[in-house]
PDB file of C-alpha atoms in Angstrom:
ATOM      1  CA  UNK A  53     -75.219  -3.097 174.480  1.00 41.00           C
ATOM      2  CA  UNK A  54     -72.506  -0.974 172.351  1.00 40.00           C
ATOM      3  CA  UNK A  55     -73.504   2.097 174.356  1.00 42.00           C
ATOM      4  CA  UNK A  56     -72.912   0.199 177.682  1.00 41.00           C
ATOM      5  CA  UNK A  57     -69.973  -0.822 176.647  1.00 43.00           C
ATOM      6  CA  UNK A  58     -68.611   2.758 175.420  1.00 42.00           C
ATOM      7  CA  UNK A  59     -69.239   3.579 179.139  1.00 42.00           C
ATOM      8  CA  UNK A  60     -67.918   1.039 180.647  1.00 41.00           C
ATOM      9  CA  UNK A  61     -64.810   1.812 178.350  1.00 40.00           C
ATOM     10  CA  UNK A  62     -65.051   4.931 179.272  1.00 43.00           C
ATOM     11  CA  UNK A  63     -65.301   4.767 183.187  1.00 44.00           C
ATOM     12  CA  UNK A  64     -62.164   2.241 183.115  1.00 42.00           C
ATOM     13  CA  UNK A  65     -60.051   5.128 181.035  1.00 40.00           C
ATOM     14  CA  UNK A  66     -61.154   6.998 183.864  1.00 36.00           C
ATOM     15  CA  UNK A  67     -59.819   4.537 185.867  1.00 41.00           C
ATOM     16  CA  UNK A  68     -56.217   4.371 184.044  1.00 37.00           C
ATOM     17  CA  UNK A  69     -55.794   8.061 184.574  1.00 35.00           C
ATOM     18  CA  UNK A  70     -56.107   7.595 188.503  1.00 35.00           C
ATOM     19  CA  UNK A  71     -54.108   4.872 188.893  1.00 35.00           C
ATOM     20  CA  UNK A  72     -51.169   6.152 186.119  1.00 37.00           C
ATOM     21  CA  UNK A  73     -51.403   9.139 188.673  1.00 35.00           C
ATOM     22  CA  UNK A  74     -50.260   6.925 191.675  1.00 38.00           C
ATOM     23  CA  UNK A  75     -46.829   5.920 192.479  1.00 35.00           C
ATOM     24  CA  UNK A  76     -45.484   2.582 192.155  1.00 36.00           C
ATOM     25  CA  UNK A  77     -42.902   3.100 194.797  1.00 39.00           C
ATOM     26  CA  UNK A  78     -45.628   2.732 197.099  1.00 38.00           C
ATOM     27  CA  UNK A  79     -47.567  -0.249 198.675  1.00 42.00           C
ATOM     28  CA  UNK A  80     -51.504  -0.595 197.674  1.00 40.00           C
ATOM     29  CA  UNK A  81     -53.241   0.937 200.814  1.00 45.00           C
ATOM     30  CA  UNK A  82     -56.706  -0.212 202.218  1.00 49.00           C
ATOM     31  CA  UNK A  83     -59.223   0.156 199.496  1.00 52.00           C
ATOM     32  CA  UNK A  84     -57.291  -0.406 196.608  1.00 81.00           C
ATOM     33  CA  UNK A  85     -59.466  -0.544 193.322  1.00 86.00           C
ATOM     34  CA  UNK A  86     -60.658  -4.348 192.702  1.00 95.00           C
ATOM     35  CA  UNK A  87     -62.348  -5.942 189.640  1.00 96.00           C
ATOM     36  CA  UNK A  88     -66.115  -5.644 190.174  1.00 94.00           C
ATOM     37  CA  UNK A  89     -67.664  -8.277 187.787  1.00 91.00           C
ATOM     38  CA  UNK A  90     -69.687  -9.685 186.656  1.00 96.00           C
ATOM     39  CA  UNK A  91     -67.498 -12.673 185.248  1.00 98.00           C
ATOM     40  CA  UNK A  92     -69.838 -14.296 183.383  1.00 97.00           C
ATOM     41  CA  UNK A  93     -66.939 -16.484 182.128  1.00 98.00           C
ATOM     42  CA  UNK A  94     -66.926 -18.268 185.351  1.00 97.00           C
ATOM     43  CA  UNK A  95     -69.477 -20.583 184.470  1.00 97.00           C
ATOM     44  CA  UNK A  96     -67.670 -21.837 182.337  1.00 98.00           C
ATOM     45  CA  UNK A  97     -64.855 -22.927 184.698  1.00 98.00           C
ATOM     46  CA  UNK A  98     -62.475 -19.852 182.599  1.00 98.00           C
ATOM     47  CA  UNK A  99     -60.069 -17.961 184.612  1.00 98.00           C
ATOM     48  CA  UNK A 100     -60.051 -14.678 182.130  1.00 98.00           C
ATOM     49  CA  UNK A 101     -56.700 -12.537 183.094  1.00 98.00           C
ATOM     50  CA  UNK A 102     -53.684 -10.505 181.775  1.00 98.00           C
ATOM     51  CA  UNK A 103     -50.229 -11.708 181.161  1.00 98.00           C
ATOM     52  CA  UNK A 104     -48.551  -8.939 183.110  1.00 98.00           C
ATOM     53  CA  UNK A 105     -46.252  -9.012 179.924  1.00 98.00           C
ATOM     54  CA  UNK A 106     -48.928  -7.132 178.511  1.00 98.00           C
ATOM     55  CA  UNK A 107     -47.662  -3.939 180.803  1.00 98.00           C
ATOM     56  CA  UNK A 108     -44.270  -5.329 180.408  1.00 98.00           C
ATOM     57  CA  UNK A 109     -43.318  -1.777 180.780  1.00 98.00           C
ATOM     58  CA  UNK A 110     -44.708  -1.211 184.378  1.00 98.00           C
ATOM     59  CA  UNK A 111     -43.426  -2.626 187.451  1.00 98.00           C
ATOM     60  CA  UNK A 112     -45.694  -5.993 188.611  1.00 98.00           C
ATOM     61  CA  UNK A 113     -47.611  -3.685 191.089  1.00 98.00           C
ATOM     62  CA  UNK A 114     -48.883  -1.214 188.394  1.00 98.00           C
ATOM     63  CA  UNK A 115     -49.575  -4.057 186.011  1.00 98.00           C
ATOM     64  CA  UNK A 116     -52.178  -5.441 188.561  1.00 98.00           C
ATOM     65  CA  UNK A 117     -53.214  -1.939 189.116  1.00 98.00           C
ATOM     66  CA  UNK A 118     -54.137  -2.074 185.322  1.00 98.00           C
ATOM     67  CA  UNK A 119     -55.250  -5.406 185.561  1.00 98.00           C
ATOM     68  CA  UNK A 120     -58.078  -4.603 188.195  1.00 98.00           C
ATOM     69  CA  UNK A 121     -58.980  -1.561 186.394  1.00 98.00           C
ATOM     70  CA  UNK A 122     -59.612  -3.405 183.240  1.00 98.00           C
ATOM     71  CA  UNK A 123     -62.010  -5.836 185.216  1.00 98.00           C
ATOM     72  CA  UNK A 124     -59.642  -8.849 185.657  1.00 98.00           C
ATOM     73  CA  UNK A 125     -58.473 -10.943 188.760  1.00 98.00           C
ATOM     74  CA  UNK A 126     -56.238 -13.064 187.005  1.00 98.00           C
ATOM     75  CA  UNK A 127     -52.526 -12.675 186.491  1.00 98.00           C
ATOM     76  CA  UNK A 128     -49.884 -14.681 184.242  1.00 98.00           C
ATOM     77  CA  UNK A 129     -47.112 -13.028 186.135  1.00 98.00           C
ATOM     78  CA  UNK A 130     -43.524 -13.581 184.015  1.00 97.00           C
ATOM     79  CA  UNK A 131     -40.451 -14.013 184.828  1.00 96.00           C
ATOM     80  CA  UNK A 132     -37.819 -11.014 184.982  1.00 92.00           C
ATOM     81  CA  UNK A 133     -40.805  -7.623 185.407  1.00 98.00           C
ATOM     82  CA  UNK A 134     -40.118  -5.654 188.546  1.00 98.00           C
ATOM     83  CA  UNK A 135     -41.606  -5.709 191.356  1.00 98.00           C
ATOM     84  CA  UNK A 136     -42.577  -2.420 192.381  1.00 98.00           C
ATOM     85  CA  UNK A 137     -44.262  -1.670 195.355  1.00 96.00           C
ATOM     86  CA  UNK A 138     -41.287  -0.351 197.036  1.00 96.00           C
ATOM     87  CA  UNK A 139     -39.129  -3.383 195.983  1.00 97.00           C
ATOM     88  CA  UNK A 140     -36.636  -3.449 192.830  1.00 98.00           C
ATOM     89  CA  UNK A 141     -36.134  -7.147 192.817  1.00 98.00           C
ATOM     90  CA  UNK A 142     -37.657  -9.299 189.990  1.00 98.00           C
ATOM     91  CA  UNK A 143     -40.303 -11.534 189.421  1.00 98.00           C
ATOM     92  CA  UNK A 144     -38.131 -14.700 189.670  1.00 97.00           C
ATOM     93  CA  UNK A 145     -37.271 -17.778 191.550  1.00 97.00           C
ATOM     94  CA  UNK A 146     -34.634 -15.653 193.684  1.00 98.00           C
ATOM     95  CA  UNK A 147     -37.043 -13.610 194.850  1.00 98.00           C
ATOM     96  CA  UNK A 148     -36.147 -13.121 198.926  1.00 98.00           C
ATOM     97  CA  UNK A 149     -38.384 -14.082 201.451  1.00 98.00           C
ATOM     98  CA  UNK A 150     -39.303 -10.196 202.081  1.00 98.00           C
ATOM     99  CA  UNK A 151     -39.871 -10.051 198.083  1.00 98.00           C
ATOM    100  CA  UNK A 152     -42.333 -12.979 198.174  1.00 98.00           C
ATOM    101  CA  UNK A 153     -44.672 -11.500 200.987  1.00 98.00           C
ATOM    102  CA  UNK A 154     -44.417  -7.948 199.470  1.00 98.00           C
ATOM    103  CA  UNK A 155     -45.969 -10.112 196.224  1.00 98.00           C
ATOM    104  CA  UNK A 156     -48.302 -11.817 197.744  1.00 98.00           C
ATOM    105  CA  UNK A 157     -49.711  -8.436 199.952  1.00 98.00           C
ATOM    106  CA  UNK A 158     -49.796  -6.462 196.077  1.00 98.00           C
ATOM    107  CA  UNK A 159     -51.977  -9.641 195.102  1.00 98.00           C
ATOM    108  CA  UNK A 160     -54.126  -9.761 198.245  1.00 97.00           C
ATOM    109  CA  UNK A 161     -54.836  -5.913 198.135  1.00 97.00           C
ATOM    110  CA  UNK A 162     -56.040  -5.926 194.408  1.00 97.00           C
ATOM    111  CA  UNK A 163     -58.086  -9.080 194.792  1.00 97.00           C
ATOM    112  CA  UNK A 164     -55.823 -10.709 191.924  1.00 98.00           C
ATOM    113  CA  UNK A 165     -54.953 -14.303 191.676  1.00 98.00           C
ATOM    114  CA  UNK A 166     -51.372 -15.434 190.301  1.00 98.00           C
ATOM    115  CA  UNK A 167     -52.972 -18.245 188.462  1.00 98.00           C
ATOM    116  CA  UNK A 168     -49.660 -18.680 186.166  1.00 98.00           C
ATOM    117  CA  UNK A 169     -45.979 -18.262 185.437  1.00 98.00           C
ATOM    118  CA  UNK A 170     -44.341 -17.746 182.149  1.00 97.00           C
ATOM    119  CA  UNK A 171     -43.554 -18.350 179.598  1.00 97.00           C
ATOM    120  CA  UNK A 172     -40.063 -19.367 181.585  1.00 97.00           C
ATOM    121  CA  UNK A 173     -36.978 -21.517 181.129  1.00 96.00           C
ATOM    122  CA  UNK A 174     -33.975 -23.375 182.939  1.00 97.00           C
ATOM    123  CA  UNK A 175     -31.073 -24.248 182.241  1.00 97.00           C
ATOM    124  CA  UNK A 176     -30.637 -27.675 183.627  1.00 97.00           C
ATOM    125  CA  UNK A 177     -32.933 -29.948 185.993  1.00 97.00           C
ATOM    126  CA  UNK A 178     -31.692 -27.954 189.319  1.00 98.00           C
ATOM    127  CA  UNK A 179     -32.629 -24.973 188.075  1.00 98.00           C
ATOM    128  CA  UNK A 180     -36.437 -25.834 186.574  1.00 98.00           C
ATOM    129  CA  UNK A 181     -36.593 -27.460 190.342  1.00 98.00           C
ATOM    130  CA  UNK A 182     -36.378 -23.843 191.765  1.00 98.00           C
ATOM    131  CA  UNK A 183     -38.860 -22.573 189.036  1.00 98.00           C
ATOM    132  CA  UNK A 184     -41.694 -25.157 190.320  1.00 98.00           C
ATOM    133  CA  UNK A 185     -40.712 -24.293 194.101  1.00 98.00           C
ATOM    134  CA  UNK A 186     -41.223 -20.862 193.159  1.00 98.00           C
ATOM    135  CA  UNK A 187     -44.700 -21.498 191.923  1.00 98.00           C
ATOM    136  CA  UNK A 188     -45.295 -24.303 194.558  1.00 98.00           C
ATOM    137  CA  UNK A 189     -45.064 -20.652 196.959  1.00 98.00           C
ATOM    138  CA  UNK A 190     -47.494 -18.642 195.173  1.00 98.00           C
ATOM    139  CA  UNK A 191     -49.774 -21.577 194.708  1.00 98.00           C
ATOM    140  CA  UNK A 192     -49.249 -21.298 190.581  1.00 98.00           C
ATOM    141  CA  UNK A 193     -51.601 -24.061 188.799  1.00 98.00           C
ATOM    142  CA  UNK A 194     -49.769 -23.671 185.336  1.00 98.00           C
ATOM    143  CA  UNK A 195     -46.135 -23.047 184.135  1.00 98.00           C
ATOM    144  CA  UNK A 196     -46.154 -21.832 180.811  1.00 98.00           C
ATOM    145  CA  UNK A 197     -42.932 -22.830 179.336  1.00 98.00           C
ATOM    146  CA  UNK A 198     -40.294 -23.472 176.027  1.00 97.00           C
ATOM    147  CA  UNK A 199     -38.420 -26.349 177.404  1.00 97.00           C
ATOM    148  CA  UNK A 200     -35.547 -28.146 175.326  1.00 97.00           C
ATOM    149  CA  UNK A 201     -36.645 -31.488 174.180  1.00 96.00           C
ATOM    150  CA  UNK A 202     -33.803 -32.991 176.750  1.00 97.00           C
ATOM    151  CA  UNK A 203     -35.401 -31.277 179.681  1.00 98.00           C
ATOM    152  CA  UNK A 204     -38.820 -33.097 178.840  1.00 98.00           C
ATOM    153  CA  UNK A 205     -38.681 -36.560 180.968  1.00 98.00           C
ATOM    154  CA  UNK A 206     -37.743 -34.381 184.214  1.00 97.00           C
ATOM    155  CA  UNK A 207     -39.816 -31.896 183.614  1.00 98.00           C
ATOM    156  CA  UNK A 208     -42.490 -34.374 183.231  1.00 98.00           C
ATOM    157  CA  UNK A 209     -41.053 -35.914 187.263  1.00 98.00           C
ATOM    158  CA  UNK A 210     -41.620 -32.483 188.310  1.00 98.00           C
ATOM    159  CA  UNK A 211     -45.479 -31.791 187.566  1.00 98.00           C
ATOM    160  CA  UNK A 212     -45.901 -35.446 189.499  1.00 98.00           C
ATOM    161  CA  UNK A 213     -43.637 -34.053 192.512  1.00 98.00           C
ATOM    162  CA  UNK A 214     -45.365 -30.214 192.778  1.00 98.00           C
ATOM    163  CA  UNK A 215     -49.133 -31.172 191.421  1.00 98.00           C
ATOM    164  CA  UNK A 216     -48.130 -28.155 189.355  1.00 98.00           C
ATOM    165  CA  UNK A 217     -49.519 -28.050 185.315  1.00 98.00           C
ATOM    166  CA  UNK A 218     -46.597 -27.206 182.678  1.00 98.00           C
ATOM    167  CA  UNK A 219     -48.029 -25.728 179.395  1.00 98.00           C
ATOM    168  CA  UNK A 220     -45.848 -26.160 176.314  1.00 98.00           C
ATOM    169  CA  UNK A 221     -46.175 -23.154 174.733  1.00 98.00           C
ATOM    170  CA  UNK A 222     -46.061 -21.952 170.820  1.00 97.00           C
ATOM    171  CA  UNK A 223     -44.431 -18.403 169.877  1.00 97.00           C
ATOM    172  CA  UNK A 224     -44.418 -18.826 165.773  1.00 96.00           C
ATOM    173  CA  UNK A 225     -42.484 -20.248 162.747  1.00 95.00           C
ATOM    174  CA  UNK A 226     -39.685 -21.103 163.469  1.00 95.00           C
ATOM    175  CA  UNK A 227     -39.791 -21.602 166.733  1.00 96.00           C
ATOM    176  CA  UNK A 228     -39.513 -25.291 168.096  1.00 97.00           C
ATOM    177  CA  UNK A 229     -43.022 -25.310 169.263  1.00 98.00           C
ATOM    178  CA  UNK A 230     -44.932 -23.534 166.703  1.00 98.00           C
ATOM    179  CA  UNK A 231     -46.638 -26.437 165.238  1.00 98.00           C
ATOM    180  CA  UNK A 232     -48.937 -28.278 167.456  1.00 98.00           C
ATOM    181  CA  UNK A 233     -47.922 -31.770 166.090  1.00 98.00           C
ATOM    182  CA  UNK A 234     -44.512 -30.729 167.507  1.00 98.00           C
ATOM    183  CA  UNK A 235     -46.253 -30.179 171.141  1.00 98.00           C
ATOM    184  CA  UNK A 236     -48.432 -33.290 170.754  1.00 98.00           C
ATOM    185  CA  UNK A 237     -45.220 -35.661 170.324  1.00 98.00           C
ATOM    186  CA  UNK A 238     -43.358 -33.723 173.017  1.00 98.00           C
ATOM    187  CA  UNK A 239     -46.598 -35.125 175.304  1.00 98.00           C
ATOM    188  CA  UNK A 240     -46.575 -38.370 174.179  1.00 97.00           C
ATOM    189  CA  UNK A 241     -45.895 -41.125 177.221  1.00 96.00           C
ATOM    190  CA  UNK A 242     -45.582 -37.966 179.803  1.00 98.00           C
ATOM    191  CA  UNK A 243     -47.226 -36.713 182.891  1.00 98.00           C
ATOM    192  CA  UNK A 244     -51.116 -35.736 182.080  1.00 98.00           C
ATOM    193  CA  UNK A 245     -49.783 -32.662 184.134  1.00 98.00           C
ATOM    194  CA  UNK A 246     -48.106 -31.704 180.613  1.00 98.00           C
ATOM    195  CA  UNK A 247     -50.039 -29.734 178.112  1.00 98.00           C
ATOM    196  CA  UNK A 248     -50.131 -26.901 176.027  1.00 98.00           C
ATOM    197  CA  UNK A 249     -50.173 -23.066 176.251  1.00 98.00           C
ATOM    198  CA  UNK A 250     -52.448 -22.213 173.278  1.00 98.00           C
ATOM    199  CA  UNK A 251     -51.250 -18.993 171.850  1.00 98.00           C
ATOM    200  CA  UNK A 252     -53.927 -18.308 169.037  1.00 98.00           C
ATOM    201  CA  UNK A 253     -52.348 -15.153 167.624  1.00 98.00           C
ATOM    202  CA  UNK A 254     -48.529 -16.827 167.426  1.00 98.00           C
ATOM    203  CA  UNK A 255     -50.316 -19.697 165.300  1.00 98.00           C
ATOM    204  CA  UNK A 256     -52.258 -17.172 163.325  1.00 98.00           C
ATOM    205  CA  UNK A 257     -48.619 -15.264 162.572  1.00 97.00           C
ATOM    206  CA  UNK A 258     -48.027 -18.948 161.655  1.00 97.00           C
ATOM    207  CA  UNK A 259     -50.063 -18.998 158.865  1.00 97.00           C
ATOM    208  CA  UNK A 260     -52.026 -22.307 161.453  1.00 98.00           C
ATOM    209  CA  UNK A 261     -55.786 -22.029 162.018  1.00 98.00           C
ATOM    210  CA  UNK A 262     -56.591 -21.654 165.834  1.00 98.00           C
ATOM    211  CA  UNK A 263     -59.359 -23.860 165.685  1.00 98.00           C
ATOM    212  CA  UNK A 264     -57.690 -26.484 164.203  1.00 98.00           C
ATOM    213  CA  UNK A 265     -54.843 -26.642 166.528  1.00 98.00           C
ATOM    214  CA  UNK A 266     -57.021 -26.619 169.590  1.00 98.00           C
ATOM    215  CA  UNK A 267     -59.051 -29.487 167.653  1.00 98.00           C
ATOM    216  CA  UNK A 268     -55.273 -31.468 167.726  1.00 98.00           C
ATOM    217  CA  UNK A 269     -54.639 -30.862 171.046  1.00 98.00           C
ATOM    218  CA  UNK A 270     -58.287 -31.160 172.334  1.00 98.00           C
ATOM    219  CA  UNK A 271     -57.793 -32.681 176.086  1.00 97.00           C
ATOM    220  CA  UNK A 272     -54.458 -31.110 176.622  1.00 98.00           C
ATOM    221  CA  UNK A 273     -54.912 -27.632 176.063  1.00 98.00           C
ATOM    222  CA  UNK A 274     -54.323 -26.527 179.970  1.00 98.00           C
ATOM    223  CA  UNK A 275     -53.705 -22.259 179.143  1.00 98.00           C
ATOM    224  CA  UNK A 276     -54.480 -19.900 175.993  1.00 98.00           C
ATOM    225  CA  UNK A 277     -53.014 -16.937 175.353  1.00 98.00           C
ATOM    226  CA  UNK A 278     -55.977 -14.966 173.878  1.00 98.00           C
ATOM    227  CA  UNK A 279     -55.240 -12.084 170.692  1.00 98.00           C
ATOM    228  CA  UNK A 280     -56.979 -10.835 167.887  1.00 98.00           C
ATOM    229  CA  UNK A 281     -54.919  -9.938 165.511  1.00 98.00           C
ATOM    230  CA  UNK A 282     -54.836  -7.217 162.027  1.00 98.00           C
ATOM    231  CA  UNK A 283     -54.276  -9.800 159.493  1.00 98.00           C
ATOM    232  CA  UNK A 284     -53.702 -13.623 159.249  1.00 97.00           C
ATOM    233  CA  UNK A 285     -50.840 -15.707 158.083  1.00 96.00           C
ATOM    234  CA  UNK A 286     -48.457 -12.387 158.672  1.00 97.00           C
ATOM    235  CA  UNK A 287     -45.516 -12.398 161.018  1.00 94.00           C
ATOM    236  CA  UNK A 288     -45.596  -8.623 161.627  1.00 96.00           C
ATOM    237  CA  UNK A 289     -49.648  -8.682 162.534  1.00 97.00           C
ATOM    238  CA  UNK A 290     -50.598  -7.072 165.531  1.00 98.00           C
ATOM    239  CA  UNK A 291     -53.077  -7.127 168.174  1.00 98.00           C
ATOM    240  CA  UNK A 292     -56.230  -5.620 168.088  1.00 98.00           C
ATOM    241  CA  UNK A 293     -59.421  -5.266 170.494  1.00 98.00           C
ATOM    242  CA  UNK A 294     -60.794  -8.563 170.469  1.00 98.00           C
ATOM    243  CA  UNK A 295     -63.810  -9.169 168.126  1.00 98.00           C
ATOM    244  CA  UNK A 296     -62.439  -6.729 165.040  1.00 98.00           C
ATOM    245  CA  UNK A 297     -59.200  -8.931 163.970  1.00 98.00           C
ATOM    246  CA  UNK A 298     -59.079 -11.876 161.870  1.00 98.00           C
ATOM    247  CA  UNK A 299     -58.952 -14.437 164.584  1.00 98.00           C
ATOM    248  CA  UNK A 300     -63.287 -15.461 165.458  1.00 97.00           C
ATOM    249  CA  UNK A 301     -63.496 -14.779 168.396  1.00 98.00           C
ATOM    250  CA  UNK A 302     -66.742 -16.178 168.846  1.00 98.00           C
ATOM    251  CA  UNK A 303     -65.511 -19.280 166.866  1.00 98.00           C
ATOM    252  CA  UNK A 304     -62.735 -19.836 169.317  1.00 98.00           C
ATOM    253  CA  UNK A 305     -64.896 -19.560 172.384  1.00 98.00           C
ATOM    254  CA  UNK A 306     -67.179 -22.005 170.931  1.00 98.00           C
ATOM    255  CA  UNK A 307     -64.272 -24.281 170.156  1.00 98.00           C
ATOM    256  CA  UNK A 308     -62.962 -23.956 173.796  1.00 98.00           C
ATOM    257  CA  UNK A 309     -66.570 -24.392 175.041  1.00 98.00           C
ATOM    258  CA  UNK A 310     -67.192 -27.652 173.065  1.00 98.00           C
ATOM    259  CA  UNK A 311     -63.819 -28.923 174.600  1.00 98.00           C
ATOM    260  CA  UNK A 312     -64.707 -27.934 178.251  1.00 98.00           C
ATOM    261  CA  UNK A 313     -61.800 -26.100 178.626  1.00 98.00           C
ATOM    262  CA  UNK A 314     -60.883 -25.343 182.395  1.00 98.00           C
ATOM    263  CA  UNK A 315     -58.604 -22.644 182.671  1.00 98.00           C
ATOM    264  CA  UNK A 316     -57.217 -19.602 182.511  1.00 98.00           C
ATOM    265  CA  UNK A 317     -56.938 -17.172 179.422  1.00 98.00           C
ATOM    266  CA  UNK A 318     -54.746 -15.102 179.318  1.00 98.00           C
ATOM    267  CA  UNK A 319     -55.016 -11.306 177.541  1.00 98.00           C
ATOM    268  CA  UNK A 320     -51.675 -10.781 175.937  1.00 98.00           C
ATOM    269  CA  UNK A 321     -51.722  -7.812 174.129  1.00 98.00           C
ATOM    270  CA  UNK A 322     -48.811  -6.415 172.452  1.00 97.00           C
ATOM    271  CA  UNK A 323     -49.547  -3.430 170.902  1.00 98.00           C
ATOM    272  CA  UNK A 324     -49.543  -0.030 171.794  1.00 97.00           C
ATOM    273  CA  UNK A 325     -47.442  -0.880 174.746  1.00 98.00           C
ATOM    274  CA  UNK A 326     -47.718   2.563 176.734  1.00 97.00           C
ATOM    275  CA  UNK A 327     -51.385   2.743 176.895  1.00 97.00           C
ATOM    276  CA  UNK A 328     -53.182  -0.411 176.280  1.00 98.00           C
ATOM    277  CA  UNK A 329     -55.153  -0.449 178.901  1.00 98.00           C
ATOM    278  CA  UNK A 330     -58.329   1.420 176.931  1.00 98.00           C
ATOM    279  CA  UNK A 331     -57.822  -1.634 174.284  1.00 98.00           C
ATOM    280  CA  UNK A 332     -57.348  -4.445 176.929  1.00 98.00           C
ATOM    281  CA  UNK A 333     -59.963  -3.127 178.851  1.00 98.00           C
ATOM    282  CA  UNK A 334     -62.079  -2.994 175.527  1.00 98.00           C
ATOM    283  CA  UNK A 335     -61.414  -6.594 174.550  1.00 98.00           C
ATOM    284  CA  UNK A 336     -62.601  -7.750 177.956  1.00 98.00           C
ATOM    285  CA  UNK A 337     -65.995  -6.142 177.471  1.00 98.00           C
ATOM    286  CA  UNK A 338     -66.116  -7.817 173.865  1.00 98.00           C
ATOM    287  CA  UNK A 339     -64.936 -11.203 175.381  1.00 98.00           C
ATOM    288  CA  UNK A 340     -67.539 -11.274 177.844  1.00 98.00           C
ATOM    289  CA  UNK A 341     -70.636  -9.835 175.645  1.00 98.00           C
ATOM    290  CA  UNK A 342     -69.925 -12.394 173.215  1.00 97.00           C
ATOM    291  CA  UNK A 343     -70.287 -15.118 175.727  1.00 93.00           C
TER     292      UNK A 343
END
C-alpha cells in the first residue's frame, strides 16, 4: 500500500508540473484533467474537497486545476480569490453575469462541484441577502461563515428562505467562535439549517480536543475543515500531510463516522503555500487508505 501510494504521489507531482506549465489566462479546453477516483469516501455520504484558500495564491481556475490533479471534485470556493480563466474579477457576490458563467464553465470542464462558500461575512442583513443569492446561483449547500451575534436571527430567516446550510465556523482563541459551547448557544432556538464548520486544526491551536468538540456539537456539525497539524495546543502549529500530525486522523474519521456525518470536508492546508499540492495530494491518499 505505501509503495502505491509513493506512485500515486508521484504521478500527481507529475501532474502539478503540467498544469503549473499552463496559463491561467486561458479557459480549460476539451479534455481538461478530471479527478479519476476511486472515492471510497462516498459511501459514506462525505464530499472530500479543497478550500481553494488552500491555493490562495492562484487564481480560482488554477486552484481547481490543482484540485483535480490532487484527486478531488469538491471545492470550498472563498470569497475575494480571482477568477482567472481570462477574467480578473473576484470570487464574490458582485460577480457579473459574464463572471458567473465563466465560473460555472471552469467548474463544468474540471468535473468540480462548488459544494461551499466561505468562510464569508456581511455587513448588515442586505448585504448577507446577496451572499445567499450568490450561492442560491451556484447551487452552494453550505455557507461557512463568522457572523456577529446581531446578525444571527436573520441569518437564521435566510437558510429558511434559500434552503441554503450556514456553518458557524471556529478560527482559534480568541476568536468569538473558538469554543464550541459558544457555537452551540449561537444555535440554540434557530433554523436546523444552522450548524457548524468544524475546523479541527483551529481547535487543536486552541489547546480543544477535536473529538470532543464534534461529540458537543454531534447533529449539527454540517462542514469540517480537515488538518493535521505539527504539534497540539500551539498557536503557531502548522499543517502537515494528514496521518503524521498530532490530530488522529483515524480517530476523527471514526468520530465523524459514528455521527453519520453528511458532508463535505474540506482540505485546508496552509503550509508551504507555493507548492502544496505534493502534500495535499499526499493527505488525500492517507485520508482515503485509512478509510
Amino acid at each position: 500500500m505505501k509503495q502505491l501510494s509513493k506512485l500515486f504521489v508521484g504521478c500527481m507531482a507529475v501532474a502539478l508540473v503540467i498544469f503549473s506549465s499552463c496559463s491561467s489566462n486561458v479557459p480549460a479546453a476539451k479534455g481538461t484533467a478530471k479527478a479519476k477516483g476511486p472515492f471510497p469516501e462516498e459511501k459514506l455520504g462525505w464530499h472530500l474537497g479543497s478550500q481553494a484558500y488552500t491555493f490562495r495564491l492562484f487564481s480560482f481556475a488554477e486552484a481547481l486545476d490543482k484540485i483535480a490533479a490532487a484527486n478531488l471534485r469538491y471545492v470550498e470556493a472563498f470569497p475575494g480569490q480571482t477568477v482567472g480563466g481570462g477574467s480578473t474579477e473576484k470570487m464574490t457576490y458582485e460577480l457579473s453575469p459574464e463572471g458567473r458563467q465563466l465560473v460555472k464553465k471552469l467548474l463544468k470542464d474540471r468535473g468540480i462541484t462548488v459544494h461551499a462558500y466561505g468562510v464569508v461575512g456581511a455587513k448588515d442583513e442586505a448585504e448577507w441577502e446577496k451572499v445567499f443569492q450568490f450561492a442560491k446561483d451556484f447551487d452552494i449547500k453550505v455557507i461557512n461563515a463568522e457572523p456577529a451575534e446581531n446578525q444571527l436571527d436573520y441569518i437564521s430567516k435566510l437558510c429558511d428562505k434559500y434552503d441554503i446550510k450556514v456553518a458557524i465556523h471556529n478560527h482559534p482563541d480568541p476568536s468569538h467562535y473558538w469554543n464550541p459551547d459558544v457555537v452551540l448557544k449561537a444555535l440554540e432556538g434557530r433554523s436546523k439549517r444552522m450548524g457548524a464548520a468544524a475546523d479541527v486544526g483551529h481547535w487543536m491551536r486552541s489547546g480543544l480536543n477535536p473529538i470532543e468538540c464534534l461529540k458537543k456539537l454531534e447533529g449539527r456539525v454540517y462542514h469540517v475543515h480537515f488538518k493535521d497539524l505539527n504539534a497540539f495546543g500551539d498557536k503557531k502549529a502548522h499543517d502537515v500531510i494528514w496521518g503524521t500530525g498530532k490530530l488522529g486522523m483515524k480517530e476523527v474519521q471514526a468520530e465523524l463516522k459514528r455521527q453519520n456525518f453528511k458532508g463535505m470536508l474540506s482540505a485546508e492546508y496552509e503550509y508551504n503555500w507555493e507548492n502544496s499540492l505534493p502534500e495535499v495530494t499526499e493527505s488525500v491518499v492517507n485520508f482515503r487508505a485509512a478509510l
